[in-house]
GROMACS .gro file of C-alpha atoms in nm:
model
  218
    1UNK     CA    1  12.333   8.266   7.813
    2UNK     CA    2  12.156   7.972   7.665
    3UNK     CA    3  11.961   7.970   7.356
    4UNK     CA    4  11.586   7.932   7.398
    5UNK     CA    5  11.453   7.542   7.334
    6UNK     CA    6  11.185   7.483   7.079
    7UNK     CA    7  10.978   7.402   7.368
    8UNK     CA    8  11.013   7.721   7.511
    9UNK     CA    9  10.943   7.917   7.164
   10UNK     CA   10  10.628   7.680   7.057
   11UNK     CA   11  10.493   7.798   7.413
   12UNK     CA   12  10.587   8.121   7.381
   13UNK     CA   13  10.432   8.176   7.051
   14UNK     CA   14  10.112   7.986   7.173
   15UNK     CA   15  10.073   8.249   7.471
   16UNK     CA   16  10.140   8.528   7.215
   17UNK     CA   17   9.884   8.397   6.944
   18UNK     CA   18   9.610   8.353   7.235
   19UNK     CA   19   9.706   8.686   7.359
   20UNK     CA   20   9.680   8.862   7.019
   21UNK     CA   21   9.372   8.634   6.923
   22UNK     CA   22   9.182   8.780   7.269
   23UNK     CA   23   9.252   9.137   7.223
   24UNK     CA   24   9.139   9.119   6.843
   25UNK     CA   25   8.818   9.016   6.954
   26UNK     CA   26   8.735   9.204   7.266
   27UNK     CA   27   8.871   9.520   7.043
   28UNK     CA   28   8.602   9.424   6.773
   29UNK     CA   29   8.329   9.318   6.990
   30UNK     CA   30   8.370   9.464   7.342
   31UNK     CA   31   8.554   9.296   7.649
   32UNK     CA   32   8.247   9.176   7.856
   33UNK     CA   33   8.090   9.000   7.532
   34UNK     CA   34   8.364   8.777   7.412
   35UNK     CA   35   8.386   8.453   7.616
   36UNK     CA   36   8.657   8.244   7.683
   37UNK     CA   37   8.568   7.929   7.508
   38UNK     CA   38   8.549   8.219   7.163
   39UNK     CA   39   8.890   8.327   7.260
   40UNK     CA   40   9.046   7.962   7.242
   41UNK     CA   41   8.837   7.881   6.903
   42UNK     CA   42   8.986   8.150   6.724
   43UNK     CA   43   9.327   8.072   6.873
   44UNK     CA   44   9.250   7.710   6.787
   45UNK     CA   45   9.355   7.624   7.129
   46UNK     CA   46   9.129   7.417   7.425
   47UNK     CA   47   9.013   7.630   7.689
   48UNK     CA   48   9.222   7.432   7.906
   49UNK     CA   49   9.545   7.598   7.716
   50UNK     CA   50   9.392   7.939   7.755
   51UNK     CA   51   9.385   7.867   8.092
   52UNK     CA   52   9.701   7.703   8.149
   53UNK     CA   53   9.885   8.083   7.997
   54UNK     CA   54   9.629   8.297   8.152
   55UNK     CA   55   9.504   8.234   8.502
   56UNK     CA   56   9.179   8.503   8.426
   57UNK     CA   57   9.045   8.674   8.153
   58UNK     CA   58   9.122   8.981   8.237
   59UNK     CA   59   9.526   8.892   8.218
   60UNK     CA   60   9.480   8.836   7.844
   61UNK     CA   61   9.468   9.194   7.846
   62UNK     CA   62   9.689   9.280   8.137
   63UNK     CA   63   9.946   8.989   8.166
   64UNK     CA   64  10.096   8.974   8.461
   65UNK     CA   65  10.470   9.031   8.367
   66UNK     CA   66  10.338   9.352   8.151
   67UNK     CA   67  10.104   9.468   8.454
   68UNK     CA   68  10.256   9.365   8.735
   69UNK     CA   69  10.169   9.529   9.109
   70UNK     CA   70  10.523   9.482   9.183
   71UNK     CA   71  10.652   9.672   8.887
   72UNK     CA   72  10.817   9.999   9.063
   73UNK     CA   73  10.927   9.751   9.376
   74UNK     CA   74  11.149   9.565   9.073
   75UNK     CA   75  11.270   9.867   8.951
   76UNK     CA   76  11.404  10.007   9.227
   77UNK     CA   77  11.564   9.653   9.390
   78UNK     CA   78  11.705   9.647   9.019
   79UNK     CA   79  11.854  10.066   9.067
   80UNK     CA   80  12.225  10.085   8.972
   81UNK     CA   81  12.504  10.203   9.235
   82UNK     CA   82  12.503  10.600   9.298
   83UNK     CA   83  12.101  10.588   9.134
   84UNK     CA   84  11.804  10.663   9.358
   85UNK     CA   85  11.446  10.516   9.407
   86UNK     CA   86  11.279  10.747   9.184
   87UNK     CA   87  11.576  10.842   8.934
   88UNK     CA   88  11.618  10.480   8.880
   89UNK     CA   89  11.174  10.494   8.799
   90UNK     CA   90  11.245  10.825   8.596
   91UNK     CA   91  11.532  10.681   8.403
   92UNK     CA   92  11.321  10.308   8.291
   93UNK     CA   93  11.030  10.539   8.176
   94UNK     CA   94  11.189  10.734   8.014
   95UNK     CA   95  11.386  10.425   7.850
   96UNK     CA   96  11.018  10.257   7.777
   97UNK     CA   97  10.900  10.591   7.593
   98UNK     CA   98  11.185  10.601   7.389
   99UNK     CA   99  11.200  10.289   7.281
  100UNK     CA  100  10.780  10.319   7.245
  101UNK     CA  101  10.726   9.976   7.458
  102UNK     CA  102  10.429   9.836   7.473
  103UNK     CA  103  10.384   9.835   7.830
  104UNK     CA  104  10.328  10.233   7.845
  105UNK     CA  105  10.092  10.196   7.560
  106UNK     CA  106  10.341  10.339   7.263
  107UNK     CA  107  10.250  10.113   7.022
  108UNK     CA  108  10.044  10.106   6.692
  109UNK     CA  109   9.658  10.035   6.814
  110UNK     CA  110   9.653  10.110   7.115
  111UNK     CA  111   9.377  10.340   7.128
  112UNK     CA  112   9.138  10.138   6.989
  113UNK     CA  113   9.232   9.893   7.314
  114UNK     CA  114   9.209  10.168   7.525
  115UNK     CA  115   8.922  10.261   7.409
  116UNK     CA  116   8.803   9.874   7.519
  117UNK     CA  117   8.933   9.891   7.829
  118UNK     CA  118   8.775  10.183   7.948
  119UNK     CA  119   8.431  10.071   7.843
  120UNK     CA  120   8.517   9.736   8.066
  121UNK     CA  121   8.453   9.770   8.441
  122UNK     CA  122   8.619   9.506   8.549
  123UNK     CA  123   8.943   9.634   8.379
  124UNK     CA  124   8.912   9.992   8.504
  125UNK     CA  125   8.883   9.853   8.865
  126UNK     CA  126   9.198   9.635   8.820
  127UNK     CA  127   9.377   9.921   8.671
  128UNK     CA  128   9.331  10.123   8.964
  129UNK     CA  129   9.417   9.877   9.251
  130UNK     CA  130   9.678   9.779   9.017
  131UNK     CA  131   9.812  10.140   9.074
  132UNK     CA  132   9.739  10.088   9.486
  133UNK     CA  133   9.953   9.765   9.484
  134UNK     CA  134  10.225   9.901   9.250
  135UNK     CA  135  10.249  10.193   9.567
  136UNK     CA  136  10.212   9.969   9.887
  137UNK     CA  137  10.518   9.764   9.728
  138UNK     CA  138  10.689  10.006   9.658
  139UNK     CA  139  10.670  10.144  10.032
  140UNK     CA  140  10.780   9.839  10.182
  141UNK     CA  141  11.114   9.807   9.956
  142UNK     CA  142  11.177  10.156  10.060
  143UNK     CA  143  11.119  10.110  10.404
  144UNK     CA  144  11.384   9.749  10.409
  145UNK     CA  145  11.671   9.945  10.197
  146UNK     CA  146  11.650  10.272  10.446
  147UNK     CA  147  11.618  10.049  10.759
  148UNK     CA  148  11.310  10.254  10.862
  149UNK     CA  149  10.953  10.027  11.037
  150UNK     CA  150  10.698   9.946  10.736
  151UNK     CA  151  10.466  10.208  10.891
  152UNK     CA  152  10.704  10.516  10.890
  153UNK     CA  153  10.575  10.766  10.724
  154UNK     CA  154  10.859  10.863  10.481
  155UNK     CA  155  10.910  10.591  10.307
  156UNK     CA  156  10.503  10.547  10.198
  157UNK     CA  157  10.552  10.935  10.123
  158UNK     CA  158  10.819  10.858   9.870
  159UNK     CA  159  10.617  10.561   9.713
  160UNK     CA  160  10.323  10.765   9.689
  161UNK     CA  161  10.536  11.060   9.515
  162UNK     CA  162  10.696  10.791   9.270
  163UNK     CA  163  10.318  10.605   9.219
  164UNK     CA  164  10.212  10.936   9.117
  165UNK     CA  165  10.416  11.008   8.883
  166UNK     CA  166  10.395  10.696   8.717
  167UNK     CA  167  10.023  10.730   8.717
  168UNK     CA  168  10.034  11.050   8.588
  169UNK     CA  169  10.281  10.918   8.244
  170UNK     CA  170  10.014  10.640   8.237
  171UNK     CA  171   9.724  10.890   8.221
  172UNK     CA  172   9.915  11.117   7.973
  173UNK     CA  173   9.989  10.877   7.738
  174UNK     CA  174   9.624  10.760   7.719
  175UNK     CA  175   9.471  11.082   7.737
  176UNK     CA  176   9.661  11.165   7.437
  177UNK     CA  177   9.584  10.858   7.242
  178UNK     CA  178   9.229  10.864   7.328
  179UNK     CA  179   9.289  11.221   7.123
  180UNK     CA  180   9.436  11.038   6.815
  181UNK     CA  181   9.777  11.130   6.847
  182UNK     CA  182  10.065  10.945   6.690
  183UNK     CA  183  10.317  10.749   6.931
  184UNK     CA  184  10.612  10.954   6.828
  185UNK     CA  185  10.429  11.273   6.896
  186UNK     CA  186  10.280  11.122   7.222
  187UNK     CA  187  10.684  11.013   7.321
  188UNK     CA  188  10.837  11.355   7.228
  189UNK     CA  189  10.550  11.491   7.470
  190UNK     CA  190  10.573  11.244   7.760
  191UNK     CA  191  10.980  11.239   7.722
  192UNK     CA  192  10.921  11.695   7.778
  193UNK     CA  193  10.671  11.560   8.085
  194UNK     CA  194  10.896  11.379   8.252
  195UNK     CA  195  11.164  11.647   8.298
  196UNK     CA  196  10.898  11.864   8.434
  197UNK     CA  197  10.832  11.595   8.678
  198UNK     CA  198  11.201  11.570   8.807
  199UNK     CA  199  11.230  11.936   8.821
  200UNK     CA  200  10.970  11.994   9.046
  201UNK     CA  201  11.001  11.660   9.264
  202UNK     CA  202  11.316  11.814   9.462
  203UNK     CA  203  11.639  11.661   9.632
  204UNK     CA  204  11.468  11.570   9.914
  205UNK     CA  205  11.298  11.267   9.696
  206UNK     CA  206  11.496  11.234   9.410
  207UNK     CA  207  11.799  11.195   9.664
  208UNK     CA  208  11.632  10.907   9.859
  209UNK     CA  209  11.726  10.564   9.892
  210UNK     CA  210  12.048  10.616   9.695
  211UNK     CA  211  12.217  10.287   9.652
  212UNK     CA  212  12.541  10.278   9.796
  213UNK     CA  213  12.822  10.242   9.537
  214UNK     CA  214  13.034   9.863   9.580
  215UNK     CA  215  13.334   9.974   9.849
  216UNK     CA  216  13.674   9.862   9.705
  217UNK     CA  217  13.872   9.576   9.867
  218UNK     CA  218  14.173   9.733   9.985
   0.00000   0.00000   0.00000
């Protein structure tokens, strides 16, 4: 694996710097009165750069590759031999709250962005077709790995099981940092969540789309 080019690390560092820079201000000042043009003159960037990182400004909050609708599609397509659709979501949550990612919300802060987002319409609205997209992707993986049409019923009944859950972490974890609670209490929590989850979900889903192990050459 190659070694990332000081090219790739100046622009990686600018995107993180703008990134940081934005949220710092729309945590301090609200989302819907911090312009663009603000955002780049604190990040001493042009708004040209913002742009060129961050097609909108509502992906300096929710980048693309953090919120992304096709985020439980790549999981599964990504599932291990002998691991099903939503054991293979169960296990990379669970992985995430362990490891307190940022992308679930377990990090330092957080509820002070929250907090920002919540008070922002135009976030609120993206988070929840976010959540619609994240499903209807979902459903059509499902529906290509089993063989089944795109508008049989099971496999948009299994996305919609697996969206739920994963709305339903999502929701946790914020409802318990809106309450003040430390990550690590807010993992152990989530982490005792999730097992509920795949207790009640039953074989009939967590035994779904099972990818078939490699056969060996004989």
């Amino acid at each position: 694996m190659g070694t990332e080019g000081l090219r790739e690390r100046k622009k990686r560092q600018t995107r993180q710097r703008i990134s940081d820079t934005a949220l710092e201000l729309f945590v301090e000042r609200g989302f819907e009165q911090v312009t663009i043009s603000e955002v780049a003159a604190a990040a001493e960037v042009s708004v040209n750069t913002v742009y060129n990182y961050f097609d909108t400004k509502e992906d300096l909050v929710l980048p693309p590759d953090e919120a992304s609708p096709r985020r439980l599609a790549e999981i599964v397509r990504q599932r291990r031999p002998g691991e099903s659709a939503a054991g293979a979501v169960l296990a990379r949550l669970r992985e995430e709250v362990r490891d307190r990612e940022r992308r679930v919300g377990l990090t330092a802060g957080f509820g002070r962005v929250l907090e920002m987002m919540r008070a922002a319409p135009t976030l609120t609205a993206r988070l929840e077709d976010l959540g619609r997209q994240m499903t209807d992707a979902l459903a059509i993986v499902l529906a290509k790995e089993t063989g089944t049409r795109q508008d049989d019923p099971l496999p948009r009944t299994v996305a919609w099981h697996i969206g739920s859950l994963h709305a339903l972490v999502m929701t946790e974890i914020g409802r318990r940092t809106s309450a003040g609670e430390r990550p690590d209490v807010i993992a152990g929590a989530v982490l005792e969540l999730l097992d509920v989850i795949e207790s009640l979900l039953g074989d009939r889903i967590l035994r779904y789309a099972v990818r078939e192990e490699p056969s060996c050459p004989e």
